mmCIF file of C-alpha atoms (C1' of nucleotides) in Angstrom:
data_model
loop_
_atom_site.group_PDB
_atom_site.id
_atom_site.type_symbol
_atom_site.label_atom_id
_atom_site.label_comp_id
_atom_site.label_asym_id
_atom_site.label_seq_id
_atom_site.Cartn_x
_atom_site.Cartn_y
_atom_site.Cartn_z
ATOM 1 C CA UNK A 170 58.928 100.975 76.321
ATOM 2 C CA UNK A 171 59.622 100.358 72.988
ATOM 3 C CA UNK A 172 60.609 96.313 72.064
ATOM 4 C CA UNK A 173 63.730 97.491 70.816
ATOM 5 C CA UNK A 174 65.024 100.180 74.142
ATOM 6 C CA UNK A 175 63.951 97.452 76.407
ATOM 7 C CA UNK A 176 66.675 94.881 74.635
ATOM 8 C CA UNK A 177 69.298 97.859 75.030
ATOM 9 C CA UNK A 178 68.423 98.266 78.478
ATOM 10 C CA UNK A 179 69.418 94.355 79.047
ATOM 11 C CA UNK A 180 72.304 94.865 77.329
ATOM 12 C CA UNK A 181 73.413 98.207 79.612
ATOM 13 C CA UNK A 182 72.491 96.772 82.808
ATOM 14 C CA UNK A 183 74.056 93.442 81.964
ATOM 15 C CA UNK A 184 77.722 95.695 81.369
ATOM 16 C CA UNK A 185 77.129 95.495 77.843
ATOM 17 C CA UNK A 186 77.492 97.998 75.032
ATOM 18 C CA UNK A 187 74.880 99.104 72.597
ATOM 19 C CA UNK A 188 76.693 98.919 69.935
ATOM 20 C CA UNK A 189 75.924 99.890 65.802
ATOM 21 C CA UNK A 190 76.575 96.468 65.096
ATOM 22 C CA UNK A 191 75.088 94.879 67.389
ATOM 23 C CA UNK A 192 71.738 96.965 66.893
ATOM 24 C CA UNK A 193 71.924 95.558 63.127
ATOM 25 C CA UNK A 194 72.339 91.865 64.160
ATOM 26 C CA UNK A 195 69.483 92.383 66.734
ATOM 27 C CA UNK A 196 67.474 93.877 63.754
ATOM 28 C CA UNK A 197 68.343 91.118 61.351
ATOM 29 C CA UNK A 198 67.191 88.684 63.892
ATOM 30 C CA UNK A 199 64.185 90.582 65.234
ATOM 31 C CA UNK A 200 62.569 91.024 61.633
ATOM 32 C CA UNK A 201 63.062 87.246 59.881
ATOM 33 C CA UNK A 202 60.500 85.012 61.064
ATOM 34 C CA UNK A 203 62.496 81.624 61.356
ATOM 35 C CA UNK A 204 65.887 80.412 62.083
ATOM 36 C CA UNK A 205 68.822 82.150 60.480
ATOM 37 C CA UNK A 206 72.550 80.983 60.058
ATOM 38 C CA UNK A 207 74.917 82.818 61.305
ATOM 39 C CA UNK A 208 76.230 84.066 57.713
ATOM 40 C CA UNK A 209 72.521 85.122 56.760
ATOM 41 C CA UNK A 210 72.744 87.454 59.559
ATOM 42 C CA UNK A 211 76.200 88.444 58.230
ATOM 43 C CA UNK A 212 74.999 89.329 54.496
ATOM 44 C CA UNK A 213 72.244 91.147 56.217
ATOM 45 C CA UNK A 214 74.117 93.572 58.153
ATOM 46 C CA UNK A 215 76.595 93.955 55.444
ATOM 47 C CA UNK A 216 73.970 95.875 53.178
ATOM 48 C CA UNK A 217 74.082 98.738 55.609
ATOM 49 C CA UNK A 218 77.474 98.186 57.084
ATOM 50 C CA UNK A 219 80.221 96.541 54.485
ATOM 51 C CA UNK A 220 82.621 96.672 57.041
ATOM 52 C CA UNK A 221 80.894 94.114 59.690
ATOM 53 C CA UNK A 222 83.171 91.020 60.770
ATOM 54 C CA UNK A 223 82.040 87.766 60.925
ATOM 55 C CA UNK A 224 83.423 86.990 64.260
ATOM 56 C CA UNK A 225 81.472 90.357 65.146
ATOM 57 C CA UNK A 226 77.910 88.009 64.403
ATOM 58 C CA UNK A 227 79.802 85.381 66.414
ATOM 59 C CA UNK A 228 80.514 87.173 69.264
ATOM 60 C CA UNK A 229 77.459 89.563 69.313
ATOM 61 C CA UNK A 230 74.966 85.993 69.067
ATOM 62 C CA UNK A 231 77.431 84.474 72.246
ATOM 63 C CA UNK A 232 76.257 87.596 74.144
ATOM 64 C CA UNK A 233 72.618 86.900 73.179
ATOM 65 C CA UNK A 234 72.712 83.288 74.073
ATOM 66 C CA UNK A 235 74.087 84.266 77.431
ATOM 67 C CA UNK A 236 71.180 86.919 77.711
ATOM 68 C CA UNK A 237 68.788 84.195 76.636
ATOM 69 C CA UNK A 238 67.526 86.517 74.233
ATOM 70 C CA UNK A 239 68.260 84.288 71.581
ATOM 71 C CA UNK A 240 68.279 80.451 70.536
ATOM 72 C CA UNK A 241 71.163 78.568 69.296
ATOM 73 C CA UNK A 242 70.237 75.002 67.354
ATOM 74 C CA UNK A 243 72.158 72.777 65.429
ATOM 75 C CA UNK A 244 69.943 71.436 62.713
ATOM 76 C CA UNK A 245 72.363 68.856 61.973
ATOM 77 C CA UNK A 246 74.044 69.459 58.370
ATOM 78 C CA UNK A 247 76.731 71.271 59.710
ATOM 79 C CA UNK A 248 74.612 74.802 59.521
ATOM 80 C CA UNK A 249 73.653 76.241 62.921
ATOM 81 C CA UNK A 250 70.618 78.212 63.189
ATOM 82 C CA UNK A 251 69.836 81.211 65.449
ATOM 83 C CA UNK A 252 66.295 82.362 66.493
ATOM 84 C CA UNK A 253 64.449 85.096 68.508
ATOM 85 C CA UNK A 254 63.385 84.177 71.719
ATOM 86 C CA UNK A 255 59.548 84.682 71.806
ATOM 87 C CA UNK A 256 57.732 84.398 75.165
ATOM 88 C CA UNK A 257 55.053 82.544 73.303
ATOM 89 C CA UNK A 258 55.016 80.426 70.724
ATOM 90 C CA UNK A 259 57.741 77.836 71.981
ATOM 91 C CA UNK A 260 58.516 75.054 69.586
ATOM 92 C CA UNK A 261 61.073 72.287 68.928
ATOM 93 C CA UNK A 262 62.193 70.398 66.329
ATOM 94 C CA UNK A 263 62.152 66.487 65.537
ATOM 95 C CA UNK A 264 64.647 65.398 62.693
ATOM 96 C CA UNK A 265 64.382 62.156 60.783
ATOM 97 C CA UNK A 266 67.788 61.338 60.252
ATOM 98 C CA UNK A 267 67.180 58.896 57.566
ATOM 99 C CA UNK A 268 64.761 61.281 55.087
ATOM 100 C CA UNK A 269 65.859 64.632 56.948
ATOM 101 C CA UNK A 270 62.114 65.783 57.483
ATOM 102 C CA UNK A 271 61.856 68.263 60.427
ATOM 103 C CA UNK A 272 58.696 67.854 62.097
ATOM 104 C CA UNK A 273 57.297 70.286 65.160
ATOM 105 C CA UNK A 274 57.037 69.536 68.699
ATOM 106 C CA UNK A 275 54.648 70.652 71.286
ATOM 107 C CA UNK A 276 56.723 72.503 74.352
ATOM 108 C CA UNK A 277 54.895 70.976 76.612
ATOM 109 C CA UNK A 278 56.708 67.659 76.263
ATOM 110 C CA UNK A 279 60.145 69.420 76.990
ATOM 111 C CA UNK A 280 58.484 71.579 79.997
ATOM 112 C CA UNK A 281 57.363 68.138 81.678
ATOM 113 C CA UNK A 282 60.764 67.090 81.331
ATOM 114 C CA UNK A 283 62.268 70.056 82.884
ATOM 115 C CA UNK A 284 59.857 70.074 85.457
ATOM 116 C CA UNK A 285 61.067 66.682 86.668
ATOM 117 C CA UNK A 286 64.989 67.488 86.245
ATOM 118 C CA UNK A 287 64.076 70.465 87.956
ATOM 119 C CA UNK A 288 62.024 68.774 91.497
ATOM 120 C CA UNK A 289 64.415 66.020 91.576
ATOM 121 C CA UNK A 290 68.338 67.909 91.142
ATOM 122 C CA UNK A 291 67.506 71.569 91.652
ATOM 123 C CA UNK A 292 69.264 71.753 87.974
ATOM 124 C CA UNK A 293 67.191 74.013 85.663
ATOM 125 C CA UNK A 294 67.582 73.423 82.298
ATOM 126 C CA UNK A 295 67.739 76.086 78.914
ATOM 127 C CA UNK A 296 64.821 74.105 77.067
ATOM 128 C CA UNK A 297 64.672 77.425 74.821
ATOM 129 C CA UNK A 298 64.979 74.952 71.373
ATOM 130 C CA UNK A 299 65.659 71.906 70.763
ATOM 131 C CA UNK A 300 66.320 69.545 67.776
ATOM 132 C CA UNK A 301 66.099 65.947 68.520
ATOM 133 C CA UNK A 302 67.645 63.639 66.104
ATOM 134 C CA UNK A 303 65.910 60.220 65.137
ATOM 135 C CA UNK A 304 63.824 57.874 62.677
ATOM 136 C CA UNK A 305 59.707 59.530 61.689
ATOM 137 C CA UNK A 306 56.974 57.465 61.581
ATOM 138 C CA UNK A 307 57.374 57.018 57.424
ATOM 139 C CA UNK A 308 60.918 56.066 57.474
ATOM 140 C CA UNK A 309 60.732 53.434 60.289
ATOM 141 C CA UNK A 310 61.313 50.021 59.394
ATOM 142 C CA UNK A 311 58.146 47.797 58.419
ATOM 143 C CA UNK A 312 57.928 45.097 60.911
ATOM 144 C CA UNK B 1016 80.613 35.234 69.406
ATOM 145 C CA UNK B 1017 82.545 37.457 70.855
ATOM 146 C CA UNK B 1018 81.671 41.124 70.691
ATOM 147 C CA UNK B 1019 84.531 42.181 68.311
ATOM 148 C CA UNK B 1020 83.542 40.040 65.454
ATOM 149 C CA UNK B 1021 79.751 40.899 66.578
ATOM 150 C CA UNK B 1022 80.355 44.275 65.969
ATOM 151 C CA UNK B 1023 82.409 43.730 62.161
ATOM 152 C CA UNK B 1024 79.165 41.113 61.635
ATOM 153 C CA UNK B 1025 76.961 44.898 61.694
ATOM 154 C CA UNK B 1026 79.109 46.223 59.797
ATOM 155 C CA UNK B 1027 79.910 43.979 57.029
ATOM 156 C CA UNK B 1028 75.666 43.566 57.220
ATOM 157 C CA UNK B 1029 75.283 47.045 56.559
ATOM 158 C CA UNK B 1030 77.392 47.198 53.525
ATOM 159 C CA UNK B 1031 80.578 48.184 55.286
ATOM 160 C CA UNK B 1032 83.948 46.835 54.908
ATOM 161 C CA UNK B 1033 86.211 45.733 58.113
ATOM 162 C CA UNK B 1034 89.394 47.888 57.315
ATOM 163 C CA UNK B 1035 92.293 47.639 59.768
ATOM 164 C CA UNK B 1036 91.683 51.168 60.271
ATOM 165 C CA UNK B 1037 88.283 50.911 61.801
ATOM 166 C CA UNK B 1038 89.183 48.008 63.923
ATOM 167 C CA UNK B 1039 92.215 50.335 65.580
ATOM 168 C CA UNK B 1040 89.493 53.067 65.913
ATOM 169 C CA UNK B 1041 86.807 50.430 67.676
ATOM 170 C CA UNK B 1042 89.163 49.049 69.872
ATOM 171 C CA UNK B 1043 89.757 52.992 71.155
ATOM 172 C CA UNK B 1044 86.624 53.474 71.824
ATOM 173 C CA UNK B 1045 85.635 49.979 73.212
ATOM 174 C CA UNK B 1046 88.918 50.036 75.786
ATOM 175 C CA UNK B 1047 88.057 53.574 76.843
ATOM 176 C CA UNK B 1048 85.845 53.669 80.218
ATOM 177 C CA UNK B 1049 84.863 57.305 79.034
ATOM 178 C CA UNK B 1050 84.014 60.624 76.334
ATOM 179 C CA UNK B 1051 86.908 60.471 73.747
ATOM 180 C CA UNK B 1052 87.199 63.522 72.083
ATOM 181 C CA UNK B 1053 88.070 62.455 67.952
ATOM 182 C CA UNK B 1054 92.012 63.516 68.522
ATOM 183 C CA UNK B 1055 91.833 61.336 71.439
ATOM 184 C CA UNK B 1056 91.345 58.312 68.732
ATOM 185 C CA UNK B 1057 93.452 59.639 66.582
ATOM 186 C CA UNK B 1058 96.194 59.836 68.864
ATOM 187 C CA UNK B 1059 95.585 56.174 70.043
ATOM 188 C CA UNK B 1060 95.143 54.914 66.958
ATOM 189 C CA UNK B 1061 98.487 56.732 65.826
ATOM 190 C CA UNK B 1062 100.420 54.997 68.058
ATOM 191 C CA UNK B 1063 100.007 51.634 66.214
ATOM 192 C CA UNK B 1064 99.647 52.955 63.086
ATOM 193 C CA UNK B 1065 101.271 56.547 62.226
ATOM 194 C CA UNK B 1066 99.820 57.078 58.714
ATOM 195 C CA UNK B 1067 96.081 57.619 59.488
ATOM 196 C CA UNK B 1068 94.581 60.599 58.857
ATOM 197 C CA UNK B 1069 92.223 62.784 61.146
ATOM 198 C CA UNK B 1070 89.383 62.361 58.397
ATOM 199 C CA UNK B 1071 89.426 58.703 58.397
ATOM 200 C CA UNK B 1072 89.248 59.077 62.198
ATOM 201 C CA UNK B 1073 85.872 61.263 61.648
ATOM 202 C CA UNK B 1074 84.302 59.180 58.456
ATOM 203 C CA UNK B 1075 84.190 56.149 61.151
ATOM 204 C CA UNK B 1076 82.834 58.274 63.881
ATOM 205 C CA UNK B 1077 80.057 59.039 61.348
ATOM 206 C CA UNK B 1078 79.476 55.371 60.307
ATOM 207 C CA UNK B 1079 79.289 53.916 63.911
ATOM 208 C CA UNK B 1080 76.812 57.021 64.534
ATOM 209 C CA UNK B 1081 74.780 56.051 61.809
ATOM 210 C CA UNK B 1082 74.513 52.903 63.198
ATOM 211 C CA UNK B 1083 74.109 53.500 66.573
ATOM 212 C CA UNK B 1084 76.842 51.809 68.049
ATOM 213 C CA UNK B 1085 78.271 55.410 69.674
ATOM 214 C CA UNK B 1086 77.024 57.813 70.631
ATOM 215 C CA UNK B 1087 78.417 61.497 69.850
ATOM 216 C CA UNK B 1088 78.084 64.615 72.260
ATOM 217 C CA UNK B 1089 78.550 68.251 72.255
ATOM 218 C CA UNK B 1090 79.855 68.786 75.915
ATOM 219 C CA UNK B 1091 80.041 72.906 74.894
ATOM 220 C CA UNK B 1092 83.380 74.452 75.105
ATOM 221 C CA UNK B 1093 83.609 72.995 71.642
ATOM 222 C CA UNK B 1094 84.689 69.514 72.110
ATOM 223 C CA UNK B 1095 82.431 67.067 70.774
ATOM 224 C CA UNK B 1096 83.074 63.579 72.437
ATOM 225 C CA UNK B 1097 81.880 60.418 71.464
ATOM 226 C CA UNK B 1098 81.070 57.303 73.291
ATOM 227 C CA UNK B 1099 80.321 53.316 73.325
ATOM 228 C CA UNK B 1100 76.989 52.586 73.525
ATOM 229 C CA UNK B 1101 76.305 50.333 76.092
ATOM 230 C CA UNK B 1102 73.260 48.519 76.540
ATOM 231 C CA UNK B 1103 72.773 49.308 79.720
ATOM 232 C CA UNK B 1104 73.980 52.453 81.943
ATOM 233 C CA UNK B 1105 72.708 54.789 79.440
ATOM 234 C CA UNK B 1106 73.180 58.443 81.206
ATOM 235 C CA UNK B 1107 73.015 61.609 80.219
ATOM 236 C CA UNK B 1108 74.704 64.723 81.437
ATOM 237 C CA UNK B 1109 73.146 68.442 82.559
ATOM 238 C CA UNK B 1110 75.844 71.332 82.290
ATOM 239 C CA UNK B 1111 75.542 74.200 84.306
ATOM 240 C CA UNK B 1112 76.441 77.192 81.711
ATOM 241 C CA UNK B 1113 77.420 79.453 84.833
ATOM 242 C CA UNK B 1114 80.293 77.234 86.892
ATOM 243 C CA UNK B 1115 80.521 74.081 83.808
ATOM 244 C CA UNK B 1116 79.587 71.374 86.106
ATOM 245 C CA UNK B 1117 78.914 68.550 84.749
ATOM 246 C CA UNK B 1118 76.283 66.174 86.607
ATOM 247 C CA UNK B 1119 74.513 63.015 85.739
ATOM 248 C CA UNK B 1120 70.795 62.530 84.935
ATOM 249 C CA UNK B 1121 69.187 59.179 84.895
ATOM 250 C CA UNK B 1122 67.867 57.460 81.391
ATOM 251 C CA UNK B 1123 64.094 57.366 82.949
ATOM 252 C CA UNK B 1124 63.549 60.908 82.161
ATOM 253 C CA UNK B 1125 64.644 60.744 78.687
ATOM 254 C CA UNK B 1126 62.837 57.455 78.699
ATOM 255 C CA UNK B 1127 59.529 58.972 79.279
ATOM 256 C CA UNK B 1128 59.849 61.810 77.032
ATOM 257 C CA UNK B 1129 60.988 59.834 74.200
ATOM 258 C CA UNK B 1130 57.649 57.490 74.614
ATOM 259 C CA UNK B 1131 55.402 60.420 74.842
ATOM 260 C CA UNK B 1132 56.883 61.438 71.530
ATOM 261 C CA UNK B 1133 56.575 58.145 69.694
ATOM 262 C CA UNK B 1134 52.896 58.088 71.257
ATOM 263 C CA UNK B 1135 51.961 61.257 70.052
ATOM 264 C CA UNK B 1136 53.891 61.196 66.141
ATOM 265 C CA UNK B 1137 54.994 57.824 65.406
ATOM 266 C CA UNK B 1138 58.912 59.629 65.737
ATOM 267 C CA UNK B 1139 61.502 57.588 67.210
ATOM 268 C CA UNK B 1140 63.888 59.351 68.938
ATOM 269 C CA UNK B 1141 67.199 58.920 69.344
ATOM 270 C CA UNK B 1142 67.893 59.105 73.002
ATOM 271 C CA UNK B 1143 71.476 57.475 73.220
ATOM 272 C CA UNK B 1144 73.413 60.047 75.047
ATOM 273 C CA UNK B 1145 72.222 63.883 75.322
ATOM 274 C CA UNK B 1146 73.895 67.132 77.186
ATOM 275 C CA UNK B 1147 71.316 69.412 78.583
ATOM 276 C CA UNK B 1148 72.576 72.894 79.263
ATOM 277 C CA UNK B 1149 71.421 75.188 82.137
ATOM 278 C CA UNK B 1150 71.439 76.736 85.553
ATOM 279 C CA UNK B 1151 72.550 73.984 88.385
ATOM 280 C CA UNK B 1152 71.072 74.435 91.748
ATOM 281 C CA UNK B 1153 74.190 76.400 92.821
ATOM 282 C CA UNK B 1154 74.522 78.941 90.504
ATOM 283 C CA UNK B 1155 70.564 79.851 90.666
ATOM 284 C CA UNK B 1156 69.838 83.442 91.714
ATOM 285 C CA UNK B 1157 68.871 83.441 95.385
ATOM 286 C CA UNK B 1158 65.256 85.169 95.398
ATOM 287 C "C1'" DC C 806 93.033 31.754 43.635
ATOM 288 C "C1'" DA C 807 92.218 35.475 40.104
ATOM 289 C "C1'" DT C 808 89.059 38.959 39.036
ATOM 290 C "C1'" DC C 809 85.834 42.599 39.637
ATOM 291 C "C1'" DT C 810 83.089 45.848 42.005
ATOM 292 C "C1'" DT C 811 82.511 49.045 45.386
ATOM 293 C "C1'" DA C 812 83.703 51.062 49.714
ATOM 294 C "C1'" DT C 813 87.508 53.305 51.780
ATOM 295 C "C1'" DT C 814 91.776 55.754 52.382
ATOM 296 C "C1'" DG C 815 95.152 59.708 52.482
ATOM 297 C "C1'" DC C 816 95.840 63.953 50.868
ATOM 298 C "C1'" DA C 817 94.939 68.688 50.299
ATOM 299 C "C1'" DA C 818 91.842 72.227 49.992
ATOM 300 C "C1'" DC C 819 88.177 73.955 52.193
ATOM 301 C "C1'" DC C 820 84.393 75.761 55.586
ATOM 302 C "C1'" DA C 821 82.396 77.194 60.125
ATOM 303 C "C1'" DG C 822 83.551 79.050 64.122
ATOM 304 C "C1'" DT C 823 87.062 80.867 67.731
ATOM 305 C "C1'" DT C 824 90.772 83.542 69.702
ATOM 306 C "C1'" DG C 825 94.710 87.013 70.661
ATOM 307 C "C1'" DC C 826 95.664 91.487 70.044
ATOM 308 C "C1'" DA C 827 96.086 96.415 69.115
ATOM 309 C "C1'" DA C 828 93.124 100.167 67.928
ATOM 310 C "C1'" DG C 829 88.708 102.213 68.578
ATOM 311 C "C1'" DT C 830 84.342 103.459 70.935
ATOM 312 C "C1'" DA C 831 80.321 103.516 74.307
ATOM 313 C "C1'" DC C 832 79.055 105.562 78.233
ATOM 314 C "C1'" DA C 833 79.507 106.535 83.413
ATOM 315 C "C1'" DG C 834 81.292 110.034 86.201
ATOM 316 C "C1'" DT C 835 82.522 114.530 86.672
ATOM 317 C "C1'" DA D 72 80.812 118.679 77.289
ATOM 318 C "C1'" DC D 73 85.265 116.238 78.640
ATOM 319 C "C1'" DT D 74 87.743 112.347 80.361
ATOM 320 C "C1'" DG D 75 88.889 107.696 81.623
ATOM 321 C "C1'" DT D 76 88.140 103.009 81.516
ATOM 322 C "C1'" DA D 77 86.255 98.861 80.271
ATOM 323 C "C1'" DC D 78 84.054 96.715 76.577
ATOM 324 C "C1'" DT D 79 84.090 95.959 71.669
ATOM 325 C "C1'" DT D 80 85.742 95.792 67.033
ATOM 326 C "C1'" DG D 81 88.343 94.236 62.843
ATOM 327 C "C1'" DC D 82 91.974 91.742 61.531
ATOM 328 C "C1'" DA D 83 94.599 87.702 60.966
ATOM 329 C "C1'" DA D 84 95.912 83.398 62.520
ATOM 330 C "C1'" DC D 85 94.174 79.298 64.072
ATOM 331 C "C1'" DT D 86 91.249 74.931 65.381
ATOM 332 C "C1'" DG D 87 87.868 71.345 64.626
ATOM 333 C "C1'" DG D 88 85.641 69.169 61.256
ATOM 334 C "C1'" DT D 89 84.232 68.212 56.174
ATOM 335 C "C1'" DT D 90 84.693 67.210 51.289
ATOM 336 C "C1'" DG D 91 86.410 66.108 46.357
ATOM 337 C "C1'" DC D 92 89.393 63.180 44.259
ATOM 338 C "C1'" DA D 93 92.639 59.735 42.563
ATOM 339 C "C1'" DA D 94 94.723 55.611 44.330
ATOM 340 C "C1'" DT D 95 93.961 51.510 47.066
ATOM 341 C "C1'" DA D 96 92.090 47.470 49.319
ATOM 342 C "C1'" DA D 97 88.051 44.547 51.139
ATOM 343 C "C1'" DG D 98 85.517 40.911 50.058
ATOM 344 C "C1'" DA D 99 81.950 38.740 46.844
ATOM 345 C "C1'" DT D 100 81.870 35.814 42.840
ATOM 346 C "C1'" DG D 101 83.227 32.396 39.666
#
DNA sequence: CATCTTATTGCAACCAGTTGCAAGTACAGT
DNA sequence: ACTGTACTTGCAACTGGTTGCAATAAGATG
């Protein structure tokens, strides 16, 4: 089964629709390779469908979210970014907040961490994405 | 020296000035025992002093973020609340996206993943207050 | 205490994202 | 293929938060 058929499939036996629209945002977000804001999904889907609503994007990347078929992260800067869910691949985000680098980090920090919240609460957390904020090695004050 | 004037001490160190405005906005947030959303403020603040506006409210929020003496939170459901930092009694919350429970997860975790981070980059997170989203024990599919 | 510099304020316009609603459409059942 | 219903859409109004700007006030300096 095709990548694409098996995400309609979710959708359908979820109770949702396969609809035009959303088959464009799920396009949009399926062929960029990084994170996209929700308006460069919008002037995506536009150039084959003028008629597309913003709160259309909104809505559709809600459903996704829900699905966990996609990643919601704010990168700070007001602009939140949007992401395929790969199986593999998993990374996270540290973000100087003093120089605004954005450095990578490994998963497995984040899966230790849910591994604990998980043994001790029962509580299993979305660690899909993150961004954590903070000061890089560079821009740390010289003791 | 009592913590008021400690507090507009940091600030006036930092290149800030010590308007009435601010001081109305830390004593909300100093006399609150909880999250205040930023119309929470403002509607404190109002009562002494009906003239300030919303974005005054939101500049401070930013400054005492910047210098760590709150702490702000996305709590979903689009409130973002912010917080005293307190030196100790640092917690952190896990929401269950399913029933919105809200339940309380010790600083130790956080603790450890921040060091592994700082081991590992030289990054210093910022691991004041954070909301982890997911599935609480509850709501988890039975298998 | 008068003066000067610089941060801050209030206002209004603005931007990102959400919501209520009536009209439209996917798709399950027949 | 037709029908009915529940989900979805586009629109417009709205909310939370941000920003540019001219006027103002904090507080350092002499």
């Amino acid at each position: 089964m095709s990548c694409e058929t098996e995400t309609v499939k979710v959708l359908r036996d979820t109770g949702h629709k396969a609809t035009p629209q959303r088959l464009m945002i799920l396009a949009a977000l399926r062929h960029a390779d990084g994170h996209l804001t929700a308006n460069d999904i919008y002037g995506q889907v536009q150039v084959a469908y003028p008629y597309v609503d913003i709160s259309t994007v909104y809505r559709t990347l809600g459903v996704l979210k829900e699905l966990r078929l996609v990643s919601e992260t704010d990168m700070g800067s007001g602009d939140t970014t949007y992401e395929w869910v790969q199986q593999h691949g998993r990374h996270h985000h540290l973000i100087c907040r003093t120089c605004d680098a954005v450095t990578s980090l490994d998963h497995q920090y984040l899966e230790n961490l849910g591994a604990g919240i998980l043994a001790e609460s029962g509580f299993r957390p979305d660690l899909d994405h993150f961004a954590i904020f903070g000061v890089c090695a560079e821009c740390q004050p010289r003791s």
